[in-house]
Amino acid sequence: MSKRIKGITLTILTESPVPLSYDQGYGNYTPMKKEQYKNKLHAKTSIGTFTYELRKSLHQNYNWKLSDIVLNKSKDGKISNLYAHSEGIESADEYGLESDVFGYFVPTKGKGSLTKVSPLRIIPFRSLNPYNSTTQLVTNRGFLEEGLGRKYYDSNGEEIVRDDKFPSTQALAVEEVMADYYVYTVTLELDRIGVVEVQDGKLLAPDDRKYMPKEVREKAAKDIMDALTILTRNIKHTSVLLKPLAVMGGAFDKVVPYFWDDMNYISDLNAVSLDSVINTIDGYKLNSDEYIVAFDNRIKTINKSDNIVISNSPIKEIKKLADRIEVRDDNMWYLKG
């Protein structure tokens, strides 16, 4: 038996040995991006950081064809802005998926613009623990070490001979560091995925909008969900697999990020309390066939309930949920029983 659904939401806990996002930087000092949350300072990323990694993964691992880009130039020849090519926002096939899923803003020569608010809603990475002001010194010792057999020259090309004034190391930069668990939420507005809203440079009325083939629409949603299981962040010479260590979410008849703030970490116990998860499920009367709650065995949980089904494999639960969604001939989304 199938159930009509409109949204998927996944709140995911992951782990990283390095900060997932750095700010602009000031000289030789590189700070992390942070935000105030519950009266404490937490490391965070921007939405742009998250969507960059997701777009890259969808292109490299799932063969998404990314949109061509228009570089709009001013009268003096400088690039004033950029936006998706019209073919990308009007294509009713896989080529239009990126603009369709991530949204677009295309300025027009007349008044107004062509826009689509992304059906992919994101609450980006936030560290589970507060930031504690730790830094590391980055040096160029590898360029100066004597045993590496390098030769050295001054700016005029004259060779420099080592003596007692020759430097052994030199500080290049100071950067903030933090290894921690991170939590983020992805919500998909299913009824707007694979829906072409522009034709011949004009916005279409809701009843005139075109649907991509259901196979393409299903691929888009399932690719995104699967990409979250192998999402990788490359930063500061480090490649980190941000595998889901916990997930709470599901497929529902409303587009609501039900669990976005339910990952309640109790630092004194080094455990996640399930009180908020249970209250969300009970309060909104969520059915066990539509929600998933899973914690890897390395994550300690407390305050469990016999009424809540908890799996020990977040990755498998995300994949199983993806396998259960489908688009019917009425162009609506359903969750298979």
Coordinates of C-alpha atoms in Angstrom, one line a residue:
M1 CA 0.0 0.0 0.0
S2 CA 1.3 3.5 -0.9
K3 CA 0.9 6.8 0.8
R4 CA 0.9 10.2 -0.8
I5 CA 3.9 12.3 0.4
K6 CA 5.1 15.8 -0.2
G7 CA 8.4 16.1 1.6
I8 CA 11.4 14.3 2.8
T9 CA 13.5 15.5 5.6
L10 CA 16.8 14.1 7.0
T11 CA 18.6 15.4 10.1
I12 CA 22.1 13.9 10.0
L13 CA 24.9 13.6 12.5
T14 CA 28.4 13.3 11.1
E15 CA 32.0 13.7 12.2
S16 CA 35.0 15.6 11.0
P17 CA 38.7 15.8 12.2
V18 CA 38.9 19.3 10.7
P19 CA 36.7 22.3 10.6
L20 CA 34.3 22.1 7.6
S21 CA 34.4 25.8 6.7
Y22 CA 36.8 28.6 7.0
D23 CA 36.0 32.3 6.9
Q24 CA 37.6 34.9 4.5
G25 CA 40.8 35.1 6.6
Y26 CA 42.7 38.2 7.7
G27 CA 46.3 38.3 6.6
N28 CA 48.0 35.2 7.9
Y29 CA 45.2 34.4 10.3
T30 CA 42.4 32.0 9.2
P31 CA 39.3 31.9 11.4
M32 CA 36.5 29.4 11.3
K33 CA 33.0 30.4 10.5
K34 CA 30.9 30.4 13.7
E35 CA 27.4 31.2 14.8
Q36 CA 25.7 31.8 18.2
Y37 CA 23.4 28.9 19.1
K38 CA 21.8 28.4 22.4
N39 CA 24.0 31.0 24.0
K40 CA 27.2 29.4 22.9
L41 CA 29.5 29.8 19.9
H42 CA 29.5 26.9 17.5
A43 CA 31.4 26.2 14.3
K44 CA 29.2 26.3 11.2
T45 CA 29.3 26.3 7.4
S46 CA 27.5 28.4 4.9
I47 CA 24.7 27.0 2.7
G48 CA 27.0 27.7 -0.3
T49 CA 29.7 25.4 1.1
F50 CA 27.2 22.6 1.5
T51 CA 25.6 23.0 -2.0
Y52 CA 29.0 23.3 -3.6
E53 CA 30.0 19.8 -2.2
L54 CA 26.6 18.4 -3.1
R55 CA 26.6 19.7 -6.7
K56 CA 30.2 18.3 -7.1
S57 CA 29.2 14.9 -5.8
L58 CA 26.1 14.7 -8.0
H59 CA 28.2 15.6 -11.0
Q60 CA 31.1 13.3 -10.3
N61 CA 29.3 10.3 -8.8
Y62 CA 25.9 10.4 -10.3
N63 CA 26.6 11.8 -13.8
W64 CA 24.5 14.9 -13.4
K65 CA 25.0 17.4 -16.3
L66 CA 25.5 20.7 -14.6
S67 CA 24.1 23.9 -16.3
D68 CA 26.1 26.1 -18.6
I69 CA 26.7 29.6 -17.1
V70 CA 26.1 33.0 -18.6
L71 CA 28.8 35.6 -17.5
N72 CA 27.0 38.9 -17.7
K73 CA 29.4 41.7 -18.5
S74 CA 29.1 45.4 -17.9
K75 CA 29.8 48.1 -20.5
D76 CA 33.5 48.2 -19.4
G77 CA 33.8 44.5 -20.0
K78 CA 33.9 43.4 -16.3
I79 CA 31.8 40.5 -15.2
S80 CA 29.0 42.0 -13.2
N81 CA 27.1 38.7 -12.4
L82 CA 26.6 35.2 -13.5
Y83 CA 23.5 32.9 -13.8
A84 CA 22.3 29.6 -15.3
H85 CA 21.9 29.5 -19.1
S86 CA 18.3 29.6 -20.3
E87 CA 18.7 26.1 -21.7
G88 CA 19.4 24.9 -18.2
I89 CA 16.3 26.4 -16.6
E90 CA 13.9 25.4 -19.5
S91 CA 15.1 21.8 -20.1
A92 CA 12.6 19.1 -19.2
D93 CA 15.3 16.5 -19.1
E94 CA 18.4 15.6 -17.0
Y95 CA 20.2 18.7 -18.2
G96 CA 17.8 20.9 -16.3
L97 CA 18.1 19.1 -13.0
E98 CA 20.7 21.3 -11.4
S99 CA 18.8 24.5 -11.9
D100 CA 15.6 22.7 -11.1
V101 CA 16.8 21.4 -7.7
F102 CA 19.1 24.2 -6.6
G103 CA 17.0 27.0 -7.8
Y104 CA 18.0 30.0 -9.9
F105 CA 17.9 33.8 -10.3
V106 CA 18.1 35.1 -13.9
P107 CA 17.9 38.9 -14.4
T108 CA 16.0 39.9 -17.5
K109 CA 16.4 43.0 -19.7
G110 CA 13.0 44.2 -18.8
K111 CA 11.6 44.6 -15.3
G112 CA 11.8 41.7 -12.8
S113 CA 13.7 38.4 -13.1
L114 CA 13.2 34.7 -13.6
T115 CA 13.5 32.9 -10.3
K116 CA 12.9 29.5 -8.7
V117 CA 13.2 29.0 -5.0
S118 CA 15.1 25.8 -4.5
P119 CA 13.0 22.8 -3.5
L120 CA 16.1 21.6 -1.7
R121 CA 16.1 23.3 1.8
I122 CA 19.2 23.2 3.9
I123 CA 20.2 23.9 7.5
P124 CA 24.0 23.6 7.1
F125 CA 26.6 21.9 9.2
R126 CA 26.8 23.1 12.9
S127 CA 29.2 21.7 15.4
L128 CA 27.6 19.7 18.2
N129 CA 30.0 21.1 20.8
P130 CA 30.8 24.8 21.4
Y131 CA 34.0 26.3 20.0
N132 CA 36.9 26.4 22.5
S133 CA 39.4 28.7 20.8
T134 CA 42.0 26.3 19.6
T135 CA 44.5 27.2 16.9
Q136 CA 47.4 25.6 15.0
L137 CA 50.6 27.1 13.5
V138 CA 51.2 26.3 9.9
T139 CA 54.9 26.5 8.9
N140 CA 57.1 26.0 5.8
R141 CA 59.5 23.6 7.5
G142 CA 59.4 21.2 4.6
F143 CA 61.0 23.9 2.4
L144 CA 63.8 24.7 4.7
E145 CA 64.9 21.3 6.2
E146 CA 68.6 20.6 5.4
G147 CA 68.3 16.9 4.8
L148 CA 66.0 17.4 1.7
G149 CA 68.8 18.4 -0.6
R150 CA 67.4 21.6 -1.8
K151 CA 69.4 24.6 -3.1
Y152 CA 68.4 28.1 -2.2
Y153 CA 68.6 31.4 -4.1
D154 CA 68.0 35.1 -3.4
S155 CA 65.6 37.2 -5.5
N156 CA 68.6 38.1 -7.8
G157 CA 69.3 34.4 -8.6
E158 CA 72.4 34.2 -6.4
E159 CA 72.8 30.9 -4.5
I160 CA 72.5 31.2 -0.7
V161 CA 75.0 29.2 1.4
R162 CA 73.7 27.9 4.7
D163 CA 75.2 29.5 7.8
D164 CA 74.2 30.1 11.4
K165 CA 71.7 32.7 10.2
F166 CA 69.9 30.4 7.8
P167 CA 66.3 29.8 9.1
S168 CA 65.3 26.3 10.2
T169 CA 61.6 27.1 10.2
Q170 CA 59.3 30.0 9.7
A171 CA 55.7 30.6 10.7
L172 CA 53.5 31.1 7.7
A173 CA 50.0 31.2 9.2
V174 CA 47.8 30.7 12.2
E175 CA 44.4 29.0 11.7
E176 CA 41.6 28.0 14.0
V177 CA 41.0 24.2 14.3
M178 CA 38.2 22.0 15.7
A179 CA 37.4 18.3 15.4
D180 CA 33.9 17.6 16.3
Y181 CA 30.5 16.1 15.5
Y182 CA 28.4 18.1 13.1
V183 CA 24.7 18.1 12.5
Y184 CA 22.7 19.3 9.4
T185 CA 19.3 19.0 7.9
V186 CA 18.2 18.5 4.3
T187 CA 14.5 18.8 3.3
L188 CA 13.2 18.1 -0.1
E189 CA 10.0 19.7 -1.4
L190 CA 9.1 16.8 -3.7
D191 CA 6.2 18.3 -5.6
R192 CA 8.6 21.0 -7.0
I193 CA 11.4 18.6 -8.1
G194 CA 11.4 18.0 -11.8
V195 CA 9.0 20.8 -12.5
V196 CA 9.9 23.2 -15.3
E197 CA 8.5 26.7 -14.5
V198 CA 10.0 28.8 -17.4
Q199 CA 9.4 28.6 -21.1
D200 CA 10.6 31.0 -23.8
G201 CA 12.0 33.3 -21.1
K202 CA 8.7 33.7 -19.3
L203 CA 7.4 32.2 -16.1
L204 CA 4.6 29.7 -16.6
A205 CA 1.4 29.7 -14.7
P206 CA 1.1 26.9 -12.2
D207 CA -1.3 24.9 -14.4
D208 CA 1.0 25.3 -17.4
R209 CA 4.2 24.0 -15.8
K210 CA 5.8 21.0 -17.4
Y211 CA 6.9 17.8 -15.5
M212 CA 10.1 16.0 -16.3
P213 CA 9.7 12.3 -16.9
K214 CA 9.0 10.5 -13.6
E215 CA 12.2 8.4 -14.0
V216 CA 14.2 11.7 -14.0
R217 CA 12.3 13.1 -11.0
E218 CA 12.8 9.9 -9.0
K219 CA 16.5 9.8 -10.0
A220 CA 17.0 13.4 -8.7
A221 CA 15.5 12.7 -5.3
K222 CA 17.2 9.3 -4.9
D223 CA 20.6 10.7 -6.1
I224 CA 20.5 13.5 -3.5
M225 CA 19.6 11.1 -0.7
D226 CA 22.4 8.6 -1.7
A227 CA 24.9 11.5 -2.1
L228 CA 24.4 12.3 1.5
T229 CA 25.8 8.9 2.4
I230 CA 29.1 9.6 0.6
L231 CA 29.3 13.3 1.0
T232 CA 33.0 14.3 1.1
R233 CA 34.5 17.7 2.0
N234 CA 38.0 18.6 0.6
I235 CA 39.5 21.4 2.7
K236 CA 43.0 22.4 3.8
H237 CA 44.7 19.4 2.1
T238 CA 42.3 17.0 3.9
S239 CA 39.6 14.9 2.3
V240 CA 36.9 13.9 4.8
L241 CA 34.1 11.4 4.2
L242 CA 31.1 12.8 6.2
K243 CA 29.4 9.6 6.7
P244 CA 26.0 9.6 8.5
L245 CA 26.6 8.4 12.1
A246 CA 22.9 9.1 13.0
V247 CA 19.8 10.1 11.1
M248 CA 16.3 11.1 12.0
G249 CA 13.7 12.0 9.4
G250 CA 11.4 10.4 6.9
A251 CA 8.9 10.9 4.1
F252 CA 5.8 12.9 5.1
D253 CA 2.6 14.5 3.7
K254 CA 4.0 17.9 4.7
V255 CA 7.3 19.7 3.9
V256 CA 8.5 20.1 7.4
P257 CA 12.0 19.6 8.9
Y258 CA 10.6 17.9 12.0
F259 CA 13.8 16.9 13.6
W260 CA 16.2 19.8 12.8
D261 CA 16.8 20.6 16.5
D262 CA 16.3 17.2 18.1
M263 CA 20.0 16.1 18.1
N264 CA 20.4 16.9 21.8
Y265 CA 24.0 16.1 22.9
I266 CA 24.6 15.7 26.6
S267 CA 28.4 16.5 26.9
D268 CA 28.7 15.2 30.5
L269 CA 27.5 11.8 29.4
N270 CA 29.0 11.8 25.9
A271 CA 25.6 10.7 24.6
V272 CA 22.6 11.9 22.6
S273 CA 19.3 12.2 24.4
L274 CA 16.3 10.9 22.5
D275 CA 13.7 12.8 24.5
S276 CA 13.2 15.5 21.8
V277 CA 13.0 12.8 19.1
I278 CA 10.3 11.0 21.0
N279 CA 8.4 14.2 21.7
T280 CA 8.5 15.1 18.0
I281 CA 7.2 11.7 16.9
D282 CA 4.5 11.7 19.6
G283 CA 3.6 15.4 19.3
Y284 CA 3.1 15.3 15.5
K285 CA 1.7 11.7 15.5
L286 CA 4.3 10.5 13.0
N287 CA 3.7 6.9 11.9
S288 CA 6.5 4.3 12.2
D289 CA 6.2 3.5 8.5
E290 CA 7.1 7.0 7.5
Y291 CA 9.9 8.0 9.9
I292 CA 13.4 6.7 10.3
V293 CA 15.6 6.9 13.4
A294 CA 19.1 5.3 13.3
F295 CA 22.3 5.6 15.3
D296 CA 25.6 4.0 14.6
N297 CA 26.8 1.8 17.4
R298 CA 29.6 4.3 18.2
I299 CA 27.0 6.9 19.2
K300 CA 25.7 6.4 22.7
T301 CA 21.9 7.2 23.2
I302 CA 19.9 7.6 26.3
N303 CA 16.3 7.9 27.3
K304 CA 15.1 5.4 24.7
S305 CA 11.4 4.5 24.3
D306 CA 10.0 1.0 23.6
N307 CA 7.5 2.7 21.2
I308 CA 10.3 4.1 18.9
V309 CA 12.0 1.8 16.4
I310 CA 15.7 2.6 16.3
S311 CA 18.1 1.1 13.8
N312 CA 21.9 0.9 14.1
S313 CA 22.6 1.6 10.4
P314 CA 21.9 5.2 9.3
I315 CA 23.3 4.6 5.8
K316 CA 21.1 1.6 5.2
E317 CA 18.0 3.5 6.5
I318 CA 18.6 6.4 4.2
K319 CA 19.0 4.1 1.2
K320 CA 15.9 2.0 2.2
L321 CA 13.8 5.2 2.4
A322 CA 15.1 6.3 -1.1
D323 CA 14.0 2.9 -2.5
R324 CA 10.5 3.4 -1.2
I325 CA 9.7 6.7 -2.9
E326 CA 8.1 6.9 -6.4
V327 CA 6.3 9.1 -8.8
R328 CA 3.0 7.8 -10.1
D329 CA 1.2 8.5 -13.4
D330 CA -0.6 11.5 -11.7
N331 CA 2.9 13.1 -11.3
M332 CA 2.5 12.9 -7.5
W333 CA 4.9 11.3 -5.1
Y334 CA 4.1 8.3 -3.0
L335 CA 5.8 6.2 -0.3
K336 CA 5.6 2.5 -0.9
G337 CA 4.6 0.3 2.1

